Short mmCIF file of C-alpha atoms in Angstrom, two decimals:
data_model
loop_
_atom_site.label_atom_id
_atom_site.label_comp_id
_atom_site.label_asym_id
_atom_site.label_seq_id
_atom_site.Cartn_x
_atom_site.Cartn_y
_atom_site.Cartn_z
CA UNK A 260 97.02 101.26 34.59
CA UNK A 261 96.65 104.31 36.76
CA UNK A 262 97.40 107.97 35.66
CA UNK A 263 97.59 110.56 37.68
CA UNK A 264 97.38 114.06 36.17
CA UNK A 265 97.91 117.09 38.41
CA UNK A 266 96.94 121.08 37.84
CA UNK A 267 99.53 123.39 36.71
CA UNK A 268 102.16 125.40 38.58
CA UNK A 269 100.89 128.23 40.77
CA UNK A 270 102.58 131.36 41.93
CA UNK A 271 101.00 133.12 45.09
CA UNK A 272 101.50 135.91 47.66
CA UNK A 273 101.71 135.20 51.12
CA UNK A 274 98.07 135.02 52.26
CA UNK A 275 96.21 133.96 49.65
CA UNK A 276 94.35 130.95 49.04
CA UNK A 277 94.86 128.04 46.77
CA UNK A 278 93.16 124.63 45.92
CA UNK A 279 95.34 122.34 43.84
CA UNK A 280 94.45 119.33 42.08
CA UNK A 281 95.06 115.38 41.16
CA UNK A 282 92.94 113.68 38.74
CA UNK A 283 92.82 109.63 38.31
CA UNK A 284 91.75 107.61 35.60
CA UNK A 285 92.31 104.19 35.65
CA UNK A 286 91.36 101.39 36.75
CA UNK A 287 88.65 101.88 40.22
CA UNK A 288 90.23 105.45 41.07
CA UNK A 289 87.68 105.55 44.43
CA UNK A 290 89.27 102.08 45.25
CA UNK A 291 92.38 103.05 46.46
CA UNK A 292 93.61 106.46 48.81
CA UNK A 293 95.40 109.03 47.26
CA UNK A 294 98.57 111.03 49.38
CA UNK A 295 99.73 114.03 49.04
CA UNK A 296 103.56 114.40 49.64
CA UNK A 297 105.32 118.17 49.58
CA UNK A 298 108.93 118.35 48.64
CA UNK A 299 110.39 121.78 49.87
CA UNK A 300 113.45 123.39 47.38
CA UNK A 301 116.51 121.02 47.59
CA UNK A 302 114.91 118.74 50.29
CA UNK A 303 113.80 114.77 50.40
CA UNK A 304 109.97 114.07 50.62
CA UNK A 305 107.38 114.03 53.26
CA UNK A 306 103.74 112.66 53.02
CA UNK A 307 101.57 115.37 54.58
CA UNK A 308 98.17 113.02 54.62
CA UNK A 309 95.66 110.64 52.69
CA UNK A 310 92.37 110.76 51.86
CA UNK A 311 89.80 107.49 50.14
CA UNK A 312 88.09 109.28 47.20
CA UNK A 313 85.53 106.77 47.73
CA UNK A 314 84.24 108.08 51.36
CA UNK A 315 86.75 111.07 51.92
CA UNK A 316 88.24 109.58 54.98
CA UNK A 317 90.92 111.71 55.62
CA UNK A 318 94.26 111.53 57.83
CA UNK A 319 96.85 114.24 58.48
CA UNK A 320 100.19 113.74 59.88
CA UNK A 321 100.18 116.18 62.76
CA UNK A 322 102.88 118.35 61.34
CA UNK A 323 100.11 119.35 58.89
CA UNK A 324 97.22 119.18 60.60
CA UNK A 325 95.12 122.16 60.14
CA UNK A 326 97.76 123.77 58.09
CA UNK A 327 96.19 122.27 54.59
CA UNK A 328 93.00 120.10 53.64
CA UNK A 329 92.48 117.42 51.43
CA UNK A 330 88.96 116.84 49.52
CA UNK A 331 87.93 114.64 46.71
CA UNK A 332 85.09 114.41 44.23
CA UNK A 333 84.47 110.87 43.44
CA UNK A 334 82.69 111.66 40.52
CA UNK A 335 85.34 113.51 38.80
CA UNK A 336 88.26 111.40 40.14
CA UNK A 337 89.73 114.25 41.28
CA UNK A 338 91.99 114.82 44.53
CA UNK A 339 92.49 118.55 45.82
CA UNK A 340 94.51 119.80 48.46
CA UNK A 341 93.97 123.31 49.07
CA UNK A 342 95.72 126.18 51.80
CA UNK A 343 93.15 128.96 53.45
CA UNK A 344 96.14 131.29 53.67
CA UNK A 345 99.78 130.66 52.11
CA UNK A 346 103.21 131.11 53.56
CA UNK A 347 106.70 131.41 51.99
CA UNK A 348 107.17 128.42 53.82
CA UNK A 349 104.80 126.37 51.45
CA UNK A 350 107.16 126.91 48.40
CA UNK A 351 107.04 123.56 47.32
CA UNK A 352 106.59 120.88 44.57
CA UNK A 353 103.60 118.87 45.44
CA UNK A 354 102.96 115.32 44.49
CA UNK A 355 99.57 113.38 44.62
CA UNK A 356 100.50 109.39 45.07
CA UNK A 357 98.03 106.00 44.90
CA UNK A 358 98.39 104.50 48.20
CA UNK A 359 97.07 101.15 48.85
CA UNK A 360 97.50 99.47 52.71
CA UNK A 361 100.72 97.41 52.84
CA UNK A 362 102.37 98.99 50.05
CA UNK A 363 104.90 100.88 48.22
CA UNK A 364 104.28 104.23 46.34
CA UNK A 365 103.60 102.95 42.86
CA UNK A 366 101.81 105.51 40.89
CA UNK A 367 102.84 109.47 40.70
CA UNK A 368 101.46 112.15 39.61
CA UNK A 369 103.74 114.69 37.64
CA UNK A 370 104.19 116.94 40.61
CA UNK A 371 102.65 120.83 41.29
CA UNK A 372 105.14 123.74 41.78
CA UNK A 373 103.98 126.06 44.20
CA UNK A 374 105.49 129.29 44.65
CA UNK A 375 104.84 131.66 47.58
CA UNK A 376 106.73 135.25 47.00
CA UNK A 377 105.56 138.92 47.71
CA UNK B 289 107.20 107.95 64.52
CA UNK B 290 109.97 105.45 62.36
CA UNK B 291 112.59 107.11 61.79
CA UNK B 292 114.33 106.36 58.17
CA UNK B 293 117.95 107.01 57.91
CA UNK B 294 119.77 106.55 55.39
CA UNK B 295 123.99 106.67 54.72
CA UNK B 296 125.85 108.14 52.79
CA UNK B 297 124.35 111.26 51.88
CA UNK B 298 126.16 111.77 48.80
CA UNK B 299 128.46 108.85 47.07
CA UNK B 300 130.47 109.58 44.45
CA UNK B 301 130.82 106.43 42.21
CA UNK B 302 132.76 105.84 38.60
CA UNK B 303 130.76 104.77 35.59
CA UNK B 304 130.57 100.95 35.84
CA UNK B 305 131.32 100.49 39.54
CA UNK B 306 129.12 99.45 42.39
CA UNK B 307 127.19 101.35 44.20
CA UNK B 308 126.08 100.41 47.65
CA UNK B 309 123.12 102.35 49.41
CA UNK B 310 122.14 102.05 53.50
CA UNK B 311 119.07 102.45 55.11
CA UNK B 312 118.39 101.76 58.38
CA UNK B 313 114.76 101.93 60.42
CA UNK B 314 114.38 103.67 64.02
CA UNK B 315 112.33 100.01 64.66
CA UNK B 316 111.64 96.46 62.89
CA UNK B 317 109.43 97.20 60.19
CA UNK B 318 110.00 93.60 58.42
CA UNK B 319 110.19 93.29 54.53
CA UNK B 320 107.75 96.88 54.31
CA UNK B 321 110.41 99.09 52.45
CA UNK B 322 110.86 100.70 49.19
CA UNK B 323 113.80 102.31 47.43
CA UNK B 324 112.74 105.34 45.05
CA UNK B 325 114.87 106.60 42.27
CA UNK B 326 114.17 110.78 41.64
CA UNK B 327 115.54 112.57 38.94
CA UNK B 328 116.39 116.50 38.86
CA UNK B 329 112.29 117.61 37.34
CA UNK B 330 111.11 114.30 38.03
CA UNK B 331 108.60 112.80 40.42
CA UNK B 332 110.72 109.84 41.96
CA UNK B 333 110.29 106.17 40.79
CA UNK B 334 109.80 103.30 42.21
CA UNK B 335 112.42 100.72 41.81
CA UNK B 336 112.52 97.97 44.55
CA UNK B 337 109.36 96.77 46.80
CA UNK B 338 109.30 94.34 49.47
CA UNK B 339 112.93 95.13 50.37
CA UNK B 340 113.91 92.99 47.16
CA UNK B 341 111.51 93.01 44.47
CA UNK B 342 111.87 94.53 41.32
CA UNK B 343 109.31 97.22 40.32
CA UNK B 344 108.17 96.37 36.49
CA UNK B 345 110.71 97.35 33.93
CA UNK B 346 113.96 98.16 36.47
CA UNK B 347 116.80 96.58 35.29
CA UNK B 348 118.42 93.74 37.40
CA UNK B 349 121.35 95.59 37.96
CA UNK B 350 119.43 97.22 40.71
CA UNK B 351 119.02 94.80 43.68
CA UNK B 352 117.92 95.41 47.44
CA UNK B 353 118.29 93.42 50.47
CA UNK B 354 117.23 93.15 54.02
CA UNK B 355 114.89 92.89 56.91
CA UNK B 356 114.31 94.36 60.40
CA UNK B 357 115.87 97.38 60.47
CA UNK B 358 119.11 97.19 58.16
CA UNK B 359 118.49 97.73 54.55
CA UNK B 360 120.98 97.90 51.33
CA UNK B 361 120.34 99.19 47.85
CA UNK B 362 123.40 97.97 45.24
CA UNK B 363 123.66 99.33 41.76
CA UNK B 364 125.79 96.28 40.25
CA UNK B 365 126.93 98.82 37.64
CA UNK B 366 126.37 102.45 37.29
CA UNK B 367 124.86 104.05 33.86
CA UNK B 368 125.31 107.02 33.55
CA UNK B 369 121.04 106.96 33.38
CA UNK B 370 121.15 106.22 37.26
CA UNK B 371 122.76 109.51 39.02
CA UNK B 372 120.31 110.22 40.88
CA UNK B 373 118.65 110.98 44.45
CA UNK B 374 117.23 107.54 45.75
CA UNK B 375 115.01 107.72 48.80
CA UNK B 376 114.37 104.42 51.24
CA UNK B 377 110.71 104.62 52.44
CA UNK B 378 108.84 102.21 54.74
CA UNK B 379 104.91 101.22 54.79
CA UNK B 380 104.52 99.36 57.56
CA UNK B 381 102.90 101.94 59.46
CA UNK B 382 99.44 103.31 58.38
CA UNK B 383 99.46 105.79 56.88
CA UNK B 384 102.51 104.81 55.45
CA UNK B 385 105.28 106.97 54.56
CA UNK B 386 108.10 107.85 56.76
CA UNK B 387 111.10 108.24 54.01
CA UNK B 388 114.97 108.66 54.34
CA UNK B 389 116.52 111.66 53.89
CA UNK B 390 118.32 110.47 50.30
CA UNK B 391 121.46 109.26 49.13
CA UNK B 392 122.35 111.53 45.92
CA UNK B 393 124.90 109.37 43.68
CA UNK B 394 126.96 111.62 41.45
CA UNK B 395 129.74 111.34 39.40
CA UNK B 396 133.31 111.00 40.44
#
């Protein structure tokens, strides 16, 4: 079975910098990709992108394209996905997923709060 | 871009009655949709695959149907376990991902 464990909850001012992160275990974590979906206060969910631990192939949706970036370290089986320079706007929870081609969002992890606030 | 929408966006439903979902896809995206259960502090749950399958250990009062672009979740039964937000998402597309915008079912 696969686990996905994320970091702790973070609480930021608006220009600072912050690298969160997903770690698999499980069975052949560099296998499959892992997605990262944000889930603003009171709203539904959106997958911002994916990334293959195994050769960090990465792909944005262009709504967050150069806004965050994804990274892995296949040796840890870890996933990050890290801002340069936060925004209110990012006040989210933050949820790494296992993705494999043709289907469905099986695995979670437990979600990351992120809070943005002066 | 597929566009997921789904209908109502809240339903209020008695304990023990049916509750009837709707999503429905901007374009055909086949049998490539999932229905996701999320509770409030929770990361959401899958419960139905394929447009009809069963994730492991979901009860069988939760059943989904469709193909194309017309999709229906039905809660035979509501438990008071299963008011909830439940999200329709499709993965035929790659990346996958486009979701609905929920259906919250709460208590009447």
């Amino acid at each position: 079975e696969v686990q996905l464990v994320q970091s702790g909850a973070e609480v930021k001012k608006p220009g600072e910098s912050l690298k969160i992160s997903c770690k698999g275990s499980g069975n052949s974590f560099n296998g499959y990709w892992i997605g990262w979906v944000r889930q603003m206060p009171g709203k539904g969910l959106e997958l911002m992108g994916i990334i293959y631990p195994g050769d960090s192939d990465t792909r944005y949706r262009p709504s967050f394209q150069g806004q965050v970036t994804m990274s892995a370290d296949k040796s840890t089986t870890t996933a990050y996905l890290q801002w340069r320079s936060l925004k209110a706007s990012d006040t989210a929870i933050y949820y790494c997923v296992k993705l494999v081609r043709g289907a469905p969002f099986d695995y979670w992890g437990q979600g990351t709060l992120v809070t943005v606030s002066s | 871009e597929i566009v997921m929408t789904q209908s109502p966006a809240t339903l209020s439903v008695s304990p023990g009655e049916r509750a009837t979902l709707s999503c429905r896809a901007s374009q055909s995206i086949s049998s490539t949709l999932a229905w996701y259960q999320q509770k409030p502090g929770q990361a959401p749950r899958l419960l139905i695959y394929d447009a009809s399958t069963r994730a492991t250990g979901i009860p069988a009062r939760f059943s989904g149907s469709g193909s194309g672009t017309e999709f229906t979740l039905t809660i035979s039964s509501l438990q008071s376990e299963d008011f909830a937000v439940y999200y329709c998402q499709q993965y035929f597309t790659w990346p996958p991902g486009t979701f609905g915008q929920g259906t919250k079912v709460e208590i009447k």
